PDB file of C-alpha atoms in Angstrom:
ATOM      1  CA  LEU A   1      27.324   5.264 -10.157  1.00 80.00           C
ATOM      2  CA  ARG A   2      25.937   5.605  -6.755  1.00 82.00           C
ATOM      3  CA  THR A   3      26.738   2.333  -5.787  1.00 80.00           C
ATOM      4  CA  PRO A   4      30.003   2.482  -6.418  1.00 83.00           C
ATOM      5  CA  LEU A   5      30.942   4.982  -4.875  1.00 88.00           C
ATOM      6  CA  ALA A   6      28.763   4.593  -2.027  1.00 87.00           C
ATOM      7  CA  LEU A   7      30.610   1.369  -1.381  1.00 88.00           C
ATOM      8  CA  MET A   8      34.255   2.783  -1.999  1.00 91.00           C
ATOM      9  CA  ARG A   9      33.327   5.745   0.514  1.00 92.00           C
ATOM     10  CA  THR A  10      31.776   3.199   3.302  1.00 92.00           C
ATOM     11  CA  THR A  11      34.711   1.053   2.883  1.00 91.00           C
ATOM     12  CA  ALA A  12      36.738   3.969   3.628  1.00 92.00           C
ATOM     13  CA  GLU A  13      35.113   5.534   6.616  1.00 92.00           C
ATOM     14  CA  ILE A  14      35.547   2.268   8.817  1.00 90.00           C
ATOM     15  CA  SER A  15      39.053   1.797   7.786  1.00 90.00           C
ATOM     16  CA  LEU A  16      39.516   5.540   9.539  1.00 90.00           C
ATOM     17  CA  ARG A  17      37.165   4.887  12.282  1.00 91.00           C
ATOM     18  CA  LYS A  18      40.157   3.451  14.430  1.00 89.00           C
ATOM     19  CA  SER A  19      43.792   2.342  13.560  1.00 90.00           C
ATOM     20  CA  ARG A  20      44.031  -0.879  12.033  1.00 90.00           C
ATOM     21  CA  GLY A  21      46.688  -3.725  10.860  1.00 91.00           C
ATOM     22  CA  GLU A  22      47.959  -4.214   7.540  1.00 91.00           C
ATOM     23  CA  ALA A  23      46.422  -6.862   6.413  1.00 92.00           C
ATOM     24  CA  GLU A  24      42.525  -5.155   7.676  1.00 91.00           C
ATOM     25  CA  TYR A  25      44.330  -2.038   5.884  1.00 92.00           C
ATOM     26  CA  ARG A  26      45.495  -4.227   2.358  1.00 92.00           C
ATOM     27  CA  GLU A  27      41.382  -6.392   2.305  1.00 92.00           C
ATOM     28  CA  ALA A  28      40.665  -2.806   2.854  1.00 92.00           C
ATOM     29  CA  LEU A  29      42.386  -1.162  -0.274  1.00 93.00           C
ATOM     30  CA  ALA A  30      41.839  -4.053  -2.299  1.00 92.00           C
ATOM     31  CA  GLN A  31      37.760  -3.551  -2.163  1.00 90.00           C
ATOM     32  CA  ILE A  32      37.988   0.073  -2.485  1.00 91.00           C
ATOM     33  CA  LEU A  33      40.261  -0.705  -6.228  1.00 91.00           C
ATOM     34  CA  GLY A  34      38.496  -3.357  -7.040  1.00 87.00           C
ATOM     35  CA  GLU A  35      34.955  -1.233  -7.511  1.00 87.00           C
ATOM     36  CA  SER A  36      37.524   2.275  -8.850  1.00 89.00           C
ATOM     37  CA  GLU A  37      37.701  -0.674 -11.547  1.00 85.00           C
ATOM     38  CA  LYS A  38      34.386  -1.274 -11.901  1.00 80.00           C
ATOM     39  CA  THR A  39      33.705   2.441 -11.792  1.00 85.00           C
ATOM     40  CA  THR A  40      35.959   3.234 -14.876  1.00 84.00           C
ATOM     41  CA  ALA A  41      35.018   0.467 -16.360  1.00 77.00           C
ATOM     42  CA  LEU A  42      31.742   2.118 -16.265  1.00 80.00           C
ATOM     43  CA  ILE A  43      32.647   5.870 -17.288  1.00 84.00           C
ATOM     44  CA  GLU A  44      34.332   4.355 -20.241  1.00 82.00           C
ATOM     45  CA  LYS A  45      31.325   2.928 -21.552  1.00 77.00           C
ATOM     46  CA  LEU A  46      28.904   6.063 -20.827  1.00 82.00           C
ATOM     47  CA  MET A  47      31.680   7.877 -22.923  1.00 83.00           C
ATOM     48  CA  LEU A  48      31.659   5.591 -25.688  1.00 80.00           C
ATOM     49  CA  LEU A  49      27.426   5.759 -26.228  1.00 80.00           C
ATOM     50  CA  ALA A  50      27.431   9.648 -25.074  1.00 81.00           C
ATOM     51  CA  ARG A  51      30.064  10.263 -27.947  1.00 79.00           C
ATOM     52  CA  ALA A  52      28.182   7.586 -30.851  1.00 77.00           C
ATOM     53  CA  ASP A  53      25.225   9.741 -29.626  1.00 76.00           C
ATOM     54  CA  ALA A  54      27.032  12.510 -30.143  1.00 74.00           C
ATOM     55  CA  GLY A  55      27.998  11.850 -33.536  1.00 74.00           C
ATOM     56  CA  PHE A  56      31.934  11.954 -32.100  1.00 71.00           C
ATOM     57  CA  GLU A  57      32.906   8.645 -32.012  1.00 71.00           C
ATOM     58  CA  SER A  58      34.155   7.409 -35.844  1.00 74.00           C
ATOM     59  CA  LEU A  59      34.868   4.228 -36.736  1.00 83.00           C
ATOM     60  CA  GLU A  60      37.876   3.222 -38.593  1.00 82.00           C
ATOM     61  CA  ARG A  61      36.741   1.394 -41.903  1.00 88.00           C
ATOM     62  CA  VAL A  62      39.383  -1.375 -42.997  1.00 92.00           C
ATOM     63  CA  PRO A  63      39.221  -5.252 -43.858  1.00 93.00           C
ATOM     64  CA  VAL A  64      39.220  -6.671 -41.025  1.00 93.00           C
ATOM     65  CA  SER A  65      39.209 -11.044 -40.671  1.00 94.00           C
ATOM     66  CA  LEU A  66      36.172 -12.568 -38.736  1.00 95.00           C
ATOM     67  CA  ALA A  67      38.275 -15.167 -37.796  1.00 94.00           C
ATOM     68  CA  ASP A  68      41.234 -13.662 -36.909  1.00 94.00           C
ATOM     69  CA  THR A  69      39.158 -11.532 -34.438  1.00 95.00           C
ATOM     70  CA  LEU A  70      37.038 -14.295 -33.134  1.00 95.00           C
ATOM     71  CA  SER A  71      39.917 -16.866 -32.616  1.00 94.00           C
ATOM     72  CA  ASP A  72      41.379 -14.182 -30.507  1.00 94.00           C
ATOM     73  CA  VAL A  73      37.960 -13.205 -27.892  1.00 94.00           C
ATOM     74  CA  SER A  74      37.368 -16.617 -28.040  1.00 95.00           C
ATOM     75  CA  ARG A  75      41.129 -17.568 -26.824  1.00 93.00           C
ATOM     76  CA  GLU A  76      40.324 -14.506 -23.668  1.00 91.00           C
ATOM     77  CA  GLY A  77      36.468 -16.651 -23.672  1.00 93.00           C
ATOM     78  CA  ARG A  78      38.149 -19.548 -22.982  1.00 94.00           C
ATOM     79  CA  THR A  79      40.251 -19.004 -20.806  1.00 93.00           C
ATOM     80  CA  LEU A  80      37.327 -17.674 -18.578  1.00 91.00           C
ATOM     81  CA  ALA A  81      35.386 -20.742 -19.046  1.00 94.00           C
ATOM     82  CA  GLN A  82      38.082 -22.676 -18.057  1.00 93.00           C
ATOM     83  CA  VAL A  83      37.794 -21.436 -13.971  1.00 91.00           C
ATOM     84  CA  LYS A  84      34.261 -22.020 -14.096  1.00 93.00           C
ATOM     85  CA  GLY A  85      34.473 -25.586 -15.380  1.00 95.00           C
ATOM     86  CA  ILE A  86      32.452 -24.623 -19.067  1.00 96.00           C
ATOM     87  CA  ILE A  87      33.183 -26.529 -22.039  1.00 96.00           C
ATOM     88  CA  PHE A  88      34.181 -23.860 -24.529  1.00 97.00           C
ATOM     89  CA  GLN A  89      33.553 -24.899 -27.990  1.00 95.00           C
ATOM     90  CA  ASP A  90      34.483 -22.778 -31.728  1.00 94.00           C
ATOM     91  CA  GLN A  91      33.947 -23.413 -35.107  1.00 92.00           C
ATOM     92  CA  LEU A  92      35.408 -20.812 -37.240  1.00 91.00           C
ATOM     93  CA  SER A  93      35.379 -20.273 -41.489  1.00 86.00           C
ATOM     94  CA  LYS A  94      38.575 -21.990 -42.481  1.00 82.00           C
ATOM     95  CA  GLU A  95      37.646 -19.632 -46.041  1.00 84.00           C
ATOM     96  CA  PRO A  96      38.478 -15.991 -44.957  1.00 87.00           C
ATOM     97  CA  ILE A  97      35.179 -13.601 -44.170  1.00 93.00           C
ATOM     98  CA  LEU A  98      36.378 -10.279 -43.958  1.00 94.00           C
ATOM     99  CA  ALA A  99      33.823  -6.940 -43.081  1.00 94.00           C
ATOM    100  CA  THR A 100      34.649  -3.798 -43.375  1.00 92.00           C
ATOM    101  CA  GLY A 101      34.853  -1.874 -39.987  1.00 90.00           C
ATOM    102  CA  ASP A 102      36.832  -1.168 -36.785  1.00 90.00           C
ATOM    103  CA  PRO A 103      38.722  -4.103 -35.251  1.00 91.00           C
ATOM    104  CA  HIS A 104      39.113  -2.738 -32.317  1.00 90.00           C
ATOM    105  CA  ALA A 105      34.794  -2.059 -32.306  1.00 91.00           C
ATOM    106  CA  LEU A 106      34.537  -5.686 -33.397  1.00 94.00           C
ATOM    107  CA  HIS A 107      36.943  -7.336 -31.043  1.00 93.00           C
ATOM    108  CA  ARG A 108      34.215  -4.806 -28.640  1.00 91.00           C
ATOM    109  CA  LEU A 109      30.999  -6.698 -29.809  1.00 94.00           C
ATOM    110  CA  PHE A 110      32.065 -10.215 -29.437  1.00 96.00           C
ATOM    111  CA  ARG A 111      33.633  -9.996 -25.954  1.00 93.00           C
ATOM    112  CA  VAL A 112      30.608  -8.770 -24.660  1.00 93.00           C
ATOM    113  CA  LEU A 113      28.146 -11.326 -26.746  1.00 96.00           C
ATOM    114  CA  ILE A 114      31.407 -14.073 -24.736  1.00 96.00           C
ATOM    115  CA  ASP A 115      31.967 -12.989 -21.949  1.00 93.00           C
ATOM    116  CA  ASN A 116      27.621 -12.522 -21.146  1.00 93.00           C
ATOM    117  CA  ALA A 117      27.433 -16.459 -22.338  1.00 95.00           C
ATOM    118  CA  VAL A 118      29.930 -16.828 -19.373  1.00 95.00           C
ATOM    119  CA  LYS A 119      28.997 -15.522 -17.215  1.00 92.00           C
ATOM    120  CA  TYR A 120      25.807 -16.207 -17.374  1.00 92.00           C
ATOM    121  CA  THR A 121      26.346 -20.376 -17.885  1.00 95.00           C
ATOM    122  CA  PRO A 122      27.066 -22.057 -14.863  1.00 94.00           C
ATOM    123  CA  PRO A 123      29.552 -25.221 -14.358  1.00 94.00           C
ATOM    124  CA  GLU A 124      30.088 -27.686 -16.775  1.00 93.00           C
ATOM    125  CA  GLY A 125      27.074 -25.900 -19.475  1.00 95.00           C
ATOM    126  CA  HIS A 126      28.297 -25.328 -22.453  1.00 96.00           C
ATOM    127  CA  VAL A 127      29.886 -22.045 -24.381  1.00 97.00           C
ATOM    128  CA  ALA A 128      29.876 -21.908 -28.423  1.00 97.00           C
ATOM    129  CA  VAL A 129      30.959 -19.583 -31.079  1.00 97.00           C
ATOM    130  CA  PHE A 130      30.519 -20.331 -34.329  1.00 97.00           C
ATOM    131  CA  LEU A 131      31.299 -18.243 -38.081  1.00 96.00           C
ATOM    132  CA  THR A 132      29.829 -19.375 -41.468  1.00 95.00           C
ATOM    133  CA  ALA A 133      28.897 -16.540 -44.143  1.00 93.00           C
ATOM    134  CA  ASN A 134      26.605 -16.730 -46.987  1.00 90.00           C
ATOM    135  CA  SER A 135      27.533 -14.428 -50.409  1.00 87.00           C
ATOM    136  CA  GLU A 136      26.349 -10.982 -48.662  1.00 91.00           C
ATOM    137  CA  PHE A 137      26.420 -11.701 -45.425  1.00 94.00           C
ATOM    138  CA  ALA A 138      28.766 -12.815 -42.303  1.00 95.00           C
ATOM    139  CA  LEU A 139      27.187 -15.097 -38.784  1.00 96.00           C
ATOM    140  CA  VAL A 140      28.635 -14.606 -36.285  1.00 97.00           C
ATOM    141  CA  GLU A 141      26.380 -16.839 -33.161  1.00 97.00           C
ATOM    142  CA  VAL A 142      27.052 -17.559 -29.266  1.00 97.00           C
ATOM    143  CA  ARG A 143      25.034 -20.033 -27.407  1.00 96.00           C
ATOM    144  CA  ASP A 144      25.251 -20.886 -24.273  1.00 96.00           C
ATOM    145  CA  THR A 145      23.052 -23.313 -21.568  1.00 96.00           C
ATOM    146  CA  GLY A 146      23.035 -20.549 -19.790  1.00 93.00           C
ATOM    147  CA  ILE A 147      20.299 -19.679 -17.413  1.00 88.00           C
ATOM    148  CA  ALA A 148      18.573 -17.702 -20.865  1.00 88.00           C
ATOM    149  CA  ILE A 149      15.751 -14.912 -20.671  1.00 90.00           C
ATOM    150  CA  ASP A 150      13.254 -14.709 -19.626  1.00 89.00           C
ATOM    151  CA  ALA A 151      10.265 -14.113 -22.667  1.00 88.00           C
ATOM    152  CA  LEU A 152       8.959 -10.442 -20.948  1.00 88.00           C
ATOM    153  CA  ASP A 153      12.879  -9.125 -21.018  1.00 89.00           C
ATOM    154  CA  LEU A 154      13.730 -10.045 -24.482  1.00 89.00           C
ATOM    155  CA  PRO A 155      12.291  -7.453 -26.167  1.00 88.00           C
ATOM    156  CA  HIS A 156      13.981  -5.169 -23.637  1.00 89.00           C
ATOM    157  CA  ILE A 157      17.541  -6.296 -23.109  1.00 90.00           C
ATOM    158  CA  PHE A 158      19.312  -4.014 -26.610  1.00 90.00           C
ATOM    159  CA  GLU A 159      18.051  -0.859 -23.872  1.00 89.00           C
ATOM    160  CA  ARG A 160      20.051   1.204 -21.609  1.00 84.00           C
ATOM    161  CA  PHE A 161      20.515   0.443 -18.157  1.00 81.00           C
ATOM    162  CA  TYR A 162      18.239  -2.476 -18.566  1.00 79.00           C
ATOM    163  CA  ARG A 163      19.012  -6.043 -16.709  1.00 73.00           C
ATOM    164  CA  ALA A 164      17.339  -8.934 -17.124  1.00 70.00           C
ATOM    165  CA  ASP A 165      18.559 -10.571 -13.953  1.00 60.00           C
ATOM    166  CA  LYS A 166      18.973  -7.071 -11.133  1.00 50.00           C
ATOM    167  CA  ALA A 167      20.266  -8.833  -8.390  1.00 41.00           C
ATOM    168  CA  ARG A 168      22.802 -11.401 -10.291  1.00 45.00           C
ATOM    169  CA  SER A 169      24.241  -8.756 -12.940  1.00 49.00           C
ATOM    170  CA  ARG A 170      24.303  -6.286  -9.798  1.00 46.00           C
ATOM    171  CA  GLU A 171      26.626  -8.721  -7.793  1.00 49.00           C
ATOM    172  CA  GLN A 172      28.149  -9.411 -10.799  1.00 54.00           C
ATOM    173  CA  GLY A 173      29.276  -6.169 -11.854  1.00 53.00           C
ATOM    174  CA  GLY A 174      26.719  -5.349 -14.326  1.00 61.00           C
ATOM    175  CA  ALA A 175      24.984  -2.204 -15.747  1.00 64.00           C
ATOM    176  CA  GLY A 176      23.263  -2.831 -18.335  1.00 77.00           C
ATOM    177  CA  LEU A 177      25.114  -1.208 -21.375  1.00 86.00           C
ATOM    178  CA  GLY A 178      27.086  -4.246 -22.444  1.00 88.00           C
ATOM    179  CA  LEU A 179      24.498  -5.639 -24.750  1.00 93.00           C
ATOM    180  CA  SER A 180      23.557  -1.898 -26.323  1.00 90.00           C
ATOM    181  CA  ILE A 181      26.976  -0.953 -27.074  1.00 90.00           C
ATOM    182  CA  ALA A 182      27.457  -4.358 -29.003  1.00 93.00           C
ATOM    183  CA  ARG A 183      23.925  -2.390 -31.073  1.00 93.00           C
ATOM    184  CA  TRP A 184      25.386  -0.027 -32.280  1.00 91.00           C
ATOM    185  CA  ILE A 185      28.415  -1.207 -33.044  1.00 92.00           C
ATOM    186  CA  ALA A 186      26.319  -3.809 -34.867  1.00 94.00           C
ATOM    187  CA  ASP A 187      24.304  -1.199 -36.470  1.00 92.00           C
ATOM    188  CA  ALA A 188      26.971   1.168 -36.960  1.00 90.00           C
ATOM    189  CA  HIS A 189      28.651  -1.624 -39.394  1.00 92.00           C
ATOM    190  CA  GLY A 190      25.603  -2.055 -41.779  1.00 93.00           C
ATOM    191  CA  GLY A 191      24.555  -5.124 -39.464  1.00 95.00           C
ATOM    192  CA  SER A 192      22.182  -6.237 -37.001  1.00 96.00           C
ATOM    193  CA  ILE A 193      22.452  -8.632 -33.717  1.00 96.00           C
ATOM    194  CA  HIS A 194      19.912 -10.947 -32.311  1.00 96.00           C
ATOM    195  CA  VAL A 195      18.798 -13.118 -29.579  1.00 95.00           C
ATOM    196  CA  GLN A 196      16.836 -16.025 -29.371  1.00 94.00           C
ATOM    197  CA  SER A 197      16.219 -17.554 -25.369  1.00 93.00           C
ATOM    198  CA  THR A 198      14.526 -20.459 -23.929  1.00 91.00           C
ATOM    199  CA  LEU A 199      14.740 -20.915 -19.978  1.00 88.00           C
ATOM    200  CA  GLY A 200      16.260 -24.066 -19.712  1.00 86.00           C
ATOM    201  CA  VAL A 201      17.944 -24.603 -22.569  1.00 92.00           C
ATOM    202  CA  GLY A 202      20.334 -21.540 -22.949  1.00 94.00           C
ATOM    203  CA  SER A 203      20.641 -18.387 -24.957  1.00 95.00           C
ATOM    204  CA  GLY A 204      22.126 -17.919 -28.370  1.00 96.00           C
ATOM    205  CA  PHE A 205      22.993 -14.425 -29.899  1.00 97.00           C
ATOM    206  CA  GLN A 206      23.638 -13.982 -33.896  1.00 97.00           C
ATOM    207  CA  VAL A 207      24.604 -11.539 -35.577  1.00 97.00           C
ATOM    208  CA  ARG A 208      25.030 -10.312 -39.249  1.00 96.00           C
ATOM    209  CA  LEU A 209      27.617  -8.773 -40.598  1.00 96.00           C
ATOM    210  CA  PRO A 210      27.887  -7.357 -44.811  1.00 95.00           C
ATOM    211  CA  LEU A 211      30.919  -9.134 -45.786  1.00 94.00           C
ATOM    212  CA  ALA A 212      33.696  -6.637 -47.072  1.00 89.00           C
ATOM    213  CA  ARG A 213      33.577  -5.554 -51.606  1.00 79.00           C
ATOM    214  CA  ASP A 214      36.605  -5.636 -53.501  1.00 64.00           C
TER     215      ASP A 214
END
């Protein structure tokens, strides 16, 4: 939290040192607003993890259509990908695939993975989302042709505050909490999350979730 707070304070102090034109004040306020939004998002993530640690974060247990949830998140991801000139594809099973869980939490889990894939994939790259199932589990895969993750970092990327590319993550507002939240959500649903990554090729995240029972 120190970095965004320091940026907001410094921007405000510089703006107040002397009279400035409206355009300069608006620019300073825009910078402060941007940092405050990042800080708010970070606090929400910290509160989620704190409640989970204390056992106060309860999840719904209702049938969730994974295809519908992924379709919604993919729509958001496709918009972000288009802005960067990234090719975005999704291949979702047409058969009904239901998991028992919290629809909002699962939406957040998939958003973390898709947002990261788009964020770390350069223009003209590819991001693809897949949904399949076997007799027991649904399998969600998010693959990209991004910068990939070094083998030394792979064992740690689900740890809180760990950032494989620290300079780039800080520049893009990352705090190293997204993947730890994703793992908590997968675990809380009786599932799992894994990653494979090859430098020069890209990364693939796989989420396994138990299917809903009658």
